[in-house]
PDB file of C-alpha atoms in Angstrom:
ATOM      1  CA  MET A 200      30.677 -35.822  -2.320  1.00  0.00           C
ATOM      2  CA  GLU A 201      31.015 -32.732   0.564  1.00  0.00           C
ATOM      3  CA  ILE A 202      34.305 -32.276  -1.527  1.00  0.00           C
ATOM      4  CA  LYS A 203      32.523 -31.886  -4.747  1.00  0.00           C
ATOM      5  CA  LYS A 204      29.443 -29.866  -2.690  1.00  0.00           C
ATOM      6  CA  THR A 205      32.600 -27.195  -1.272  1.00  0.00           C
ATOM      7  CA  GLN A 206      34.025 -26.647  -3.970  1.00  0.00           C
ATOM      8  CA  LYS A 207      30.844 -25.619  -5.612  1.00  0.00           C
ATOM      9  CA  ILE A 208      30.167 -22.870  -2.746  1.00  0.00           C
ATOM     10  CA  VAL A 209      33.715 -21.976  -3.166  1.00  0.00           C
ATOM     11  CA  ASP A 210      32.768 -21.768  -7.525  1.00  0.00           C
ATOM     12  CA  ALA A 211      30.226 -20.116  -6.510  1.00  0.00           C
ATOM     13  CA  LEU A 212      31.546 -17.585  -3.840  1.00  0.00           C
ATOM     14  CA  SER A 213      34.377 -16.041  -6.524  1.00  0.00           C
ATOM     15  CA  ASP A 214      31.844 -15.488  -8.908  1.00  0.00           C
ATOM     16  CA  ARG A 215      30.428 -12.573  -6.709  1.00  0.00           C
ATOM     17  CA  PHE A 216      33.517 -10.804  -6.445  1.00  0.00           C
ATOM     18  CA  LYS A 217      35.180 -11.207  -9.763  1.00  0.00           C
ATOM     19  CA  ASP A 218      34.631  -7.811 -12.166  1.00  0.00           C
ATOM     20  CA  VAL A 219      31.989  -8.676 -15.027  1.00  0.00           C
ATOM     21  CA  TRP A 220      34.053  -8.436 -17.765  1.00  0.00           C
ATOM     22  CA  LYS A 221      35.877 -11.518 -17.027  1.00  0.00           C
ATOM     23  CA  LEU A 222      32.854 -13.279 -15.305  1.00  0.00           C
ATOM     24  CA  LEU A 223      31.680 -13.059 -19.009  1.00  0.00           C
ATOM     25  CA  SER A 224      34.566 -13.519 -20.599  1.00  0.00           C
ATOM     26  CA  GLU A 225      35.461 -16.635 -18.691  1.00  0.00           C
ATOM     27  CA  THR A 226      32.002 -18.384 -19.346  1.00  0.00           C
ATOM     28  CA  SER A 227      32.055 -17.168 -23.278  1.00  0.00           C
ATOM     29  CA  LEU A 228      35.398 -19.280 -23.132  1.00  0.00           C
ATOM     30  CA  PHE A 229      33.998 -21.945 -21.375  1.00  0.00           C
ATOM     31  CA  LEU A 230      30.571 -21.546 -23.495  1.00  0.00           C
ATOM     32  CA  SER A 231      32.916 -22.161 -26.739  1.00  0.00           C
ATOM     33  CA  ARG A 232      35.149 -24.796 -25.282  1.00  0.00           C
ATOM     34  CA  ALA A 233      32.167 -27.219 -24.735  1.00  0.00           C
ATOM     35  CA  GLY A 234      30.877 -26.814 -27.840  1.00  0.00           C
ATOM     36  CA  GLU A 235      27.877 -24.802 -26.188  1.00  0.00           C
ATOM     37  CA  ILE A 236      28.449 -21.220 -27.692  1.00  0.00           C
ATOM     38  CA  GLU A 237      25.738 -21.579 -30.592  1.00  0.00           C
ATOM     39  CA  ASN A 238      23.116 -21.819 -27.551  1.00  0.00           C
ATOM     40  CA  TYR A 239      23.977 -18.771 -26.071  1.00  0.00           C
ATOM     41  CA  ASP A 240      25.615 -17.149 -27.951  1.00  0.00           C
ATOM     42  CA  SER A 241      22.743 -14.212 -28.981  1.00  0.00           C
ATOM     43  CA  GLN A 242      22.869 -13.384 -24.824  1.00  0.00           C
ATOM     44  CA  LEU A 243      25.961 -13.331 -24.134  1.00  0.00           C
ATOM     45  CA  ARG A 244      26.317 -10.610 -26.991  1.00  0.00           C
ATOM     46  CA  GLN A 245      23.372  -9.003 -25.250  1.00  0.00           C
ATOM     47  CA  TRP A 246      25.409  -8.829 -22.281  1.00  0.00           C
ATOM     48  CA  ARG A 247      27.959  -7.402 -24.021  1.00  0.00           C
ATOM     49  CA  ALA A 248      26.349  -4.517 -25.467  1.00  0.00           C
ATOM     50  CA  GLU A 249      24.314  -4.034 -22.347  1.00  0.00           C
ATOM     51  CA  LEU A 250      27.883  -3.855 -19.892  1.00  0.00           C
ATOM     52  CA  GLN A 251      29.181  -1.205 -22.563  1.00  0.00           C
ATOM     53  CA  SER A 252      25.708   1.173 -22.735  1.00  0.00           C
ATOM     54  CA  PHE A 253      25.226   0.954 -19.143  1.00  0.00           C
ATOM     55  CA  ARG A 254      28.907   1.109 -18.066  1.00  0.00           C
ATOM     56  CA  LYS A 255      28.125   3.577 -15.906  1.00  0.00           C
ATOM     57  CA  ASN A 256      24.779   2.744 -14.672  1.00  0.00           C
ATOM     58  CA  PRO A 257      26.249   0.177 -11.733  1.00  0.00           C
ATOM     59  CA  GLN A 258      21.963  -1.242 -10.952  1.00  0.00           C
ATOM     60  CA  GLU A 259      22.165  -2.543 -14.271  1.00  0.00           C
ATOM     61  CA  ILE A 260      25.443  -3.919 -13.969  1.00  0.00           C
ATOM     62  CA  GLN A 261      24.309  -5.695 -10.958  1.00  0.00           C
ATOM     63  CA  ARG A 262      21.999  -6.996 -13.080  1.00  0.00           C
ATOM     64  CA  ILE A 263      23.737  -8.249 -15.767  1.00  0.00           C
ATOM     65  CA  ARG A 264      26.414 -10.049 -12.368  1.00  0.00           C
ATOM     66  CA  LEU A 265      23.337 -11.528 -11.282  1.00  0.00           C
ATOM     67  CA  GLU A 266      21.725 -12.896 -14.686  1.00  0.00           C
ATOM     68  CA  ILE A 267      25.278 -14.398 -15.755  1.00  0.00           C
ATOM     69  CA  ILE A 268      26.027 -15.784 -11.935  1.00  0.00           C
ATOM     70  CA  ALA A 269      22.927 -17.204 -12.047  1.00  0.00           C
ATOM     71  CA  LEU A 270      23.494 -19.322 -16.366  1.00  0.00           C
ATOM     72  CA  ARG A 271      26.905 -20.537 -14.267  1.00  0.00           C
ATOM     73  CA  LYS A 272      24.729 -21.610 -11.493  1.00  0.00           C
ATOM     74  CA  SER A 273      22.320 -24.032 -13.758  1.00  0.00           C
ATOM     75  CA  LEU A 274      25.744 -24.953 -16.493  1.00  0.00           C
ATOM     76  CA  ARG A 275      26.730 -26.170 -12.885  1.00  0.00           C
ATOM     77  CA  LEU A 276      23.894 -28.112 -11.916  1.00  0.00           C
ATOM     78  CA  LEU A 277      23.825 -29.606 -15.383  1.00  0.00           C
ATOM     79  CA  GLY A 278      27.398 -31.057 -14.235  1.00  0.00           C
ATOM     80  CA  TYR A 279      29.572 -28.544 -15.405  1.00  0.00           C
ATOM     81  CA  ASP A 280      33.023 -27.538 -14.182  1.00  0.00           C
ATOM     82  CA  LEU A 281      33.113 -24.260 -15.552  1.00  0.00           C
ATOM     83  CA  SER A 282      36.631 -24.102 -14.036  1.00  0.00           C
ATOM     84  CA  LEU A 283      38.208 -25.974 -16.879  1.00  0.00           C
ATOM     85  CA  GLY A 284      36.945 -23.504 -19.480  1.00  0.00           C
ATOM     86  CA  GLY A 285      40.618 -21.816 -19.277  1.00  0.00           C
ATOM     87  CA  GLN A 286      43.072 -25.112 -19.035  1.00  0.00           C
ATOM     88  CA  TYR A 287      44.120 -26.805 -21.694  1.00  0.00           C
ATOM     89  CA  LEU A 288      45.120 -30.600 -22.473  1.00  0.00           C
ATOM     90  CA  ILE A 289      48.016 -30.715 -24.914  1.00  0.00           C
ATOM     91  CA  LEU A 290      48.684 -34.017 -26.084  1.00  0.00           C
ATOM     92  CA  ASP A 291      52.610 -33.283 -27.312  1.00  0.00           C
ATOM     93  CA  GLY A 292      54.045 -36.498 -28.760  1.00  0.00           C
ATOM     94  CA  PHE A 293      56.444 -39.172 -27.514  1.00  0.00           C
ATOM     95  CA  ARG A 294      58.671 -39.270 -24.587  1.00  0.00           C
ATOM     96  CA  ASN A 295      61.752 -41.053 -23.292  1.00  0.00           C
ATOM     97  CA  ASP A 296      63.215 -41.469 -19.552  1.00  0.00           C
ATOM     98  CA  ALA A 297      65.001 -38.048 -20.232  1.00  0.00           C
ATOM     99  CA  ALA A 298      61.791 -36.084 -19.508  1.00  0.00           C
ATOM    100  CA  LEU A 299      62.019 -36.572 -16.057  1.00  0.00           C
ATOM    101  CA  ALA A 300      64.441 -33.568 -16.322  1.00  0.00           C
ATOM    102  CA  GLU A 301      62.555 -31.548 -18.377  1.00  0.00           C
ATOM    103  CA  GLY A 302      59.793 -31.828 -15.521  1.00  0.00           C
ATOM    104  CA  PHE A 303      58.086 -34.554 -16.875  1.00  0.00           C
ATOM    105  CA  ARG A 304      56.359 -37.817 -14.666  1.00  0.00           C
ATOM    106  CA  ARG A 305      55.034 -40.971 -15.304  1.00  0.00           C
ATOM    107  CA  VAL A 306      51.521 -41.906 -15.442  1.00  0.00           C
ATOM    108  CA  VAL A 307      49.213 -44.409 -16.236  1.00  0.00           C
ATOM    109  CA  LEU A 308      45.439 -44.094 -17.141  1.00  0.00           C
ATOM    110  CA  TYR A 309      42.795 -46.828 -17.346  1.00  0.00           C
ATOM    111  CA  LEU A 310      39.619 -45.555 -19.485  1.00  0.00           C
ATOM    112  CA  THR A 311      36.448 -47.078 -18.208  1.00  0.00           C
ATOM    113  CA  THR A 312      33.074 -46.975 -19.419  1.00  0.00           C
ATOM    114  CA  ALA A 313      32.417 -44.824 -15.940  1.00  0.00           C
ATOM    115  CA  THR A 314      35.268 -42.607 -15.740  1.00  0.00           C
ATOM    116  CA  ILE A 315      39.466 -42.262 -16.331  1.00  0.00           C
ATOM    117  CA  TYR A 316      41.211 -43.826 -13.628  1.00  0.00           C
ATOM    118  CA  TYR A 317      45.006 -42.623 -12.853  1.00  0.00           C
ATOM    119  CA  LEU A 318      48.079 -43.326 -11.072  1.00  0.00           C
ATOM    120  CA  ALA A 319      50.866 -41.466 -11.322  1.00  0.00           C
ATOM    121  CA  GLY A 320      54.140 -41.730 -10.016  1.00  0.00           C
ATOM    122  CA  ASP A 321      57.712 -43.125  -9.678  1.00  0.00           C
ATOM    123  CA  GLY A 322      57.923 -46.582 -10.284  1.00  0.00           C
ATOM    124  CA  ASN A 323      58.711 -47.485 -14.342  1.00  0.00           C
ATOM    125  CA  HIS A 324      54.376 -48.292 -16.274  1.00  0.00           C
ATOM    126  CA  ILE A 325      54.101 -51.631 -15.489  1.00  0.00           C
ATOM    127  CA  GLU A 326      54.682 -51.418 -12.546  1.00  0.00           C
ATOM    128  CA  LEU A 327      52.029 -48.343 -11.941  1.00  0.00           C
ATOM    129  CA  ALA A 328      49.781 -50.150 -14.297  1.00  0.00           C
ATOM    130  CA  ASN A 329      49.678 -53.303 -11.880  1.00  0.00           C
ATOM    131  CA  TYR A 330      49.492 -51.538  -9.044  1.00  0.00           C
ATOM    132  CA  LEU A 331      46.385 -49.717 -10.487  1.00  0.00           C
ATOM    133  CA  GLU A 332      44.980 -52.572 -11.610  1.00  0.00           C
ATOM    134  CA  ARG A 333      45.127 -54.453  -8.401  1.00  0.00           C
ATOM    135  CA  GLN A 334      43.880 -51.353  -6.687  1.00  0.00           C
ATOM    136  CA  LEU A 335      40.775 -51.163  -9.143  1.00  0.00           C
ATOM    137  CA  ILE A 336      39.650 -54.901  -8.053  1.00  0.00           C
ATOM    138  CA  THR A 337      40.909 -54.359  -4.232  1.00  0.00           C
ATOM    139  CA  GLU A 338      37.771 -51.569  -4.667  1.00  0.00           C
ATOM    140  CA  ARG A 339      35.494 -53.437  -6.876  1.00  0.00           C
ATOM    141  CA  ALA A 340      35.934 -50.589  -9.070  1.00  0.00           C
ATOM    142  CA  ILE A 341      36.078 -52.324 -12.410  1.00  0.00           C
ATOM    143  CA  THR A 342      32.899 -54.223 -12.715  1.00  0.00           C
ATOM    144  CA  GLU A 343      30.636 -55.687 -15.526  1.00  0.00           C
ATOM    145  CA  HIS A 344      29.130 -52.307 -15.963  1.00  0.00           C
ATOM    146  CA  ASN A 345      32.047 -51.049 -15.102  1.00  0.00           C
ATOM    147  CA  ARG A 346      34.663 -52.273 -17.502  1.00  0.00           C
ATOM    148  CA  ILE A 347      38.216 -51.145 -18.706  1.00  0.00           C
ATOM    149  CA  LEU A 348      37.789 -49.996 -22.271  1.00  0.00           C
ATOM    150  CA  ASP A 349      41.584 -48.846 -22.532  1.00  0.00           C
ATOM    151  CA  LYS A 350      44.978 -48.373 -21.204  1.00  0.00           C
ATOM    152  CA  HIS A 351      47.527 -45.212 -21.116  1.00  0.00           C
ATOM    153  CA  TYR A 352      51.132 -45.138 -20.684  1.00  0.00           C
ATOM    154  CA  LEU A 353      52.113 -41.526 -21.160  1.00  0.00           C
ATOM    155  CA  TRP A 354      54.305 -38.836 -19.635  1.00  0.00           C
ATOM    156  CA  TYR A 355      52.417 -35.684 -17.932  1.00  0.00           C
ATOM    157  CA  ALA A 356      53.734 -32.462 -16.728  1.00  0.00           C
ATOM    158  CA  ARG A 357      51.587 -29.792 -15.826  1.00  0.00           C
ATOM    159  CA  GLN A 358      52.642 -25.651 -16.350  1.00  0.00           C
ATOM    160  CA  GLY A 359      50.239 -23.108 -15.523  1.00  0.00           C
ATOM    161  CA  GLN A 360      46.767 -24.279 -16.926  1.00  0.00           C
ATOM    162  CA  ASN A 361      48.089 -26.613 -19.206  1.00  0.00           C
ATOM    163  CA  LEU A 362      48.618 -29.938 -18.943  1.00  0.00           C
ATOM    164  CA  TYR A 363      50.678 -32.158 -21.211  1.00  0.00           C
ATOM    165  CA  LEU A 364      50.579 -35.466 -21.885  1.00  0.00           C
ATOM    166  CA  SER A 365      53.206 -37.637 -23.964  1.00  0.00           C
ATOM    167  CA  GLY A 366      53.549 -41.454 -24.801  1.00  0.00           C
ATOM    168  CA  SER A 367      56.141 -43.045 -23.212  1.00  0.00           C
ATOM    169  CA  ASP A 368      57.814 -46.081 -24.627  1.00  0.00           C
ATOM    170  CA  THR A 369      55.637 -48.918 -23.219  1.00  0.00           C
ATOM    171  CA  GLU A 370      52.862 -46.682 -25.291  1.00  0.00           C
ATOM    172  CA  GLY A 371      51.852 -48.038 -28.776  1.00  0.00           C
ATOM    173  CA  LYS A 372      51.339 -44.995 -31.954  1.00  0.00           C
ATOM    174  CA  ASP A 373      47.774 -46.878 -32.216  1.00  0.00           C
ATOM    175  CA  ASP A 374      47.819 -46.413 -28.991  1.00  0.00           C
ATOM    176  CA  TYR A 375      48.677 -42.947 -28.503  1.00  0.00           C
ATOM    177  CA  GLU A 376      46.359 -42.412 -31.912  1.00  0.00           C
ATOM    178  CA  ARG A 377      43.231 -44.112 -30.401  1.00  0.00           C
ATOM    179  CA  LEU A 378      43.849 -41.703 -26.567  1.00  0.00           C
ATOM    180  CA  LYS A 379      44.038 -38.503 -29.228  1.00  0.00           C
ATOM    181  CA  ALA A 380      40.418 -39.559 -30.329  1.00  0.00           C
ATOM    182  CA  GLU A 381      38.745 -39.574 -27.407  1.00  0.00           C
ATOM    183  CA  VAL A 382      40.875 -36.610 -25.679  1.00  0.00           C
ATOM    184  CA  ASP A 383      39.550 -34.950 -29.031  1.00  0.00           C
ATOM    185  CA  ALA A 384      35.658 -36.519 -28.398  1.00  0.00           C
ATOM    186  CA  ASN A 385      35.562 -34.811 -25.053  1.00  0.00           C
ATOM    187  CA  VAL A 386      38.285 -33.012 -23.700  1.00  0.00           C
ATOM    188  CA  PHE A 387      36.479 -31.166 -21.190  1.00  0.00           C
ATOM    189  CA  LEU A 388      35.798 -35.069 -18.958  1.00  0.00           C
ATOM    190  CA  PHE A 389      39.938 -35.178 -19.004  1.00  0.00           C
ATOM    191  CA  LEU A 390      40.174 -32.384 -17.867  1.00  0.00           C
ATOM    192  CA  ARG A 391      37.606 -32.934 -15.205  1.00  0.00           C
ATOM    193  CA  CYS A 392      39.152 -36.641 -13.772  1.00  0.00           C
ATOM    194  CA  LEU A 393      43.291 -35.259 -14.662  1.00  0.00           C
ATOM    195  CA  LYS A 394      42.094 -31.933 -12.295  1.00  0.00           C
ATOM    196  CA  LYS A 395      44.059 -33.045  -9.395  1.00  0.00           C
ATOM    197  CA  LEU A 396      47.069 -34.460 -11.507  1.00  0.00           C
ATOM    198  CA  ARG A 397      49.611 -32.428  -9.648  1.00  0.00           C
TER     199      ARG A 397
END
């Protein structure tokens, strides 16, 4: 809880020091990727037009900056993580153990009714899955209200703002197709839950 609160403070401070055009651009990109652009499109257009009209008026630029910051704050209060707007999750086919030489690592994902749990490591996928499952049982993370819906055995690599996920030999083709559909349905859930996967 404290980590989330600290991150929100860092994000809010970061907003205050960003160039107003960059702030507007990042906000537009996030809203577009979150499927919310139509709800804010007219306001975003108005800010763009005003920034062009008032480019030599520091008071107006500051007013617009504060309005954009207020929007970003309200989005965070709704539970959005705006830092994810520039990140991409790329599902990149299947790989085998040669992926290690390409900088990929093994990861197991457990999708539950509440969240996504994962474990990355050097063991094989089955060992990782067994360890993750024991850990979730020990911590009582899996309950009647938080059931495991799906399991995925993947390779991952993070390159800049891109997170690549590829199926492993243990991942079935049907399972991988299901993962694609799950990511398409809620990419920000995956990006948020896998944010610390490095």
